[in-house]
Amino acid sequence: MEPIKKDKPSIGLFLLMTAVYFGSYFGLKYGVFGGALPWFYNLALIVACLGLALWLRKRGG
């Protein structure tokens, strides 16, 4: 059995990033684009959220 890794992000950070992604996705899709979000905006949103998560992880969040 493998020991718990200390450098794993907390469940709170995971839930926060999930809420940020889905909030941004649905806000853009239905609030800005009226239900038709172009695929490249979704890709950019995924990359931005992953970049933010990696930055927070390196920062010690």
mmCIF file of C-alpha atoms in Angstrom, residues 5-56:
data_model
loop_
_atom_site.group_PDB
_atom_site.id
_atom_site.type_symbol
_atom_site.label_atom_id
_atom_site.label_comp_id
_atom_site.label_asym_id
_atom_site.label_seq_id
_atom_site.Cartn_x
_atom_site.Cartn_y
_atom_site.Cartn_z
ATOM 1 C CA LYS A 5 1.416 11.885 -0.932
ATOM 2 C CA LYS A 6 1.916 15.232 0.764
ATOM 3 C CA ASP A 7 2.097 17.214 -2.509
ATOM 4 C CA LYS A 8 -1.408 16.296 -3.663
ATOM 5 C CA PRO A 9 -3.843 19.205 -3.896
ATOM 6 C CA SER A 10 -6.514 19.300 -1.239
ATOM 7 C CA ILE A 11 -10.128 18.343 -1.912
ATOM 8 C CA GLY A 12 -11.052 21.980 -1.297
ATOM 9 C CA LEU A 13 -8.791 23.151 -4.136
ATOM 10 C CA PHE A 14 -10.215 20.473 -6.418
ATOM 11 C CA LEU A 15 -13.785 21.543 -5.656
ATOM 12 C CA LEU A 16 -12.879 25.218 -6.090
ATOM 13 C CA MET A 17 -11.308 24.624 -9.508
ATOM 14 C CA THR A 18 -14.282 22.479 -10.556
ATOM 15 C CA ALA A 19 -16.682 25.253 -9.533
ATOM 16 C CA VAL A 20 -14.590 27.867 -11.369
ATOM 17 C CA TYR A 21 -14.561 25.786 -14.555
ATOM 18 C CA PHE A 22 -18.260 24.946 -14.598
ATOM 19 C CA GLY A 23 -19.250 28.464 -13.533
ATOM 20 C CA SER A 24 -17.163 29.963 -16.318
ATOM 21 C CA TYR A 25 -18.362 27.412 -18.868
ATOM 22 C CA PHE A 26 -22.068 27.847 -18.239
ATOM 23 C CA GLY A 27 -21.698 31.596 -17.723
ATOM 24 C CA LEU A 28 -20.028 31.968 -21.109
ATOM 25 C CA LYS A 29 -22.263 29.463 -22.875
ATOM 26 C CA TYR A 30 -25.632 30.763 -21.733
ATOM 27 C CA GLY A 31 -24.824 34.258 -20.497
ATOM 28 C CA VAL A 32 -22.593 35.528 -23.284
ATOM 29 C CA PHE A 33 -23.092 33.304 -26.331
ATOM 30 C CA GLY A 34 -26.756 32.393 -25.919
ATOM 31 C CA GLY A 35 -26.193 28.619 -25.769
ATOM 32 C CA ALA A 36 -23.689 28.209 -28.618
ATOM 33 C CA LEU A 37 -20.165 28.231 -27.182
ATOM 34 C CA PRO A 38 -17.516 27.733 -29.903
ATOM 35 C CA TRP A 39 -15.280 24.709 -29.278
ATOM 36 C CA PHE A 40 -12.071 26.765 -29.221
ATOM 37 C CA TYR A 41 -13.403 28.911 -26.351
ATOM 38 C CA ASN A 42 -14.082 25.734 -24.390
ATOM 39 C CA LEU A 43 -10.546 24.545 -25.143
ATOM 40 C CA ALA A 44 -9.113 27.908 -24.049
ATOM 41 C CA LEU A 45 -11.146 27.729 -20.834
ATOM 42 C CA ILE A 46 -9.834 24.228 -20.073
ATOM 43 C CA VAL A 47 -6.234 25.331 -20.703
ATOM 44 C CA ALA A 48 -6.700 28.426 -18.519
ATOM 45 C CA CYS A 49 -8.136 26.376 -15.635
ATOM 46 C CA LEU A 50 -5.358 23.791 -15.895
ATOM 47 C CA GLY A 51 -2.746 26.551 -15.975
ATOM 48 C CA LEU A 52 -4.277 28.178 -12.914
ATOM 49 C CA ALA A 53 -4.363 24.835 -11.085
ATOM 50 C CA LEU A 54 -0.698 24.152 -11.891
ATOM 51 C CA TRP A 55 0.276 27.668 -10.826
ATOM 52 C CA LEU A 56 -1.560 27.256 -7.525
#
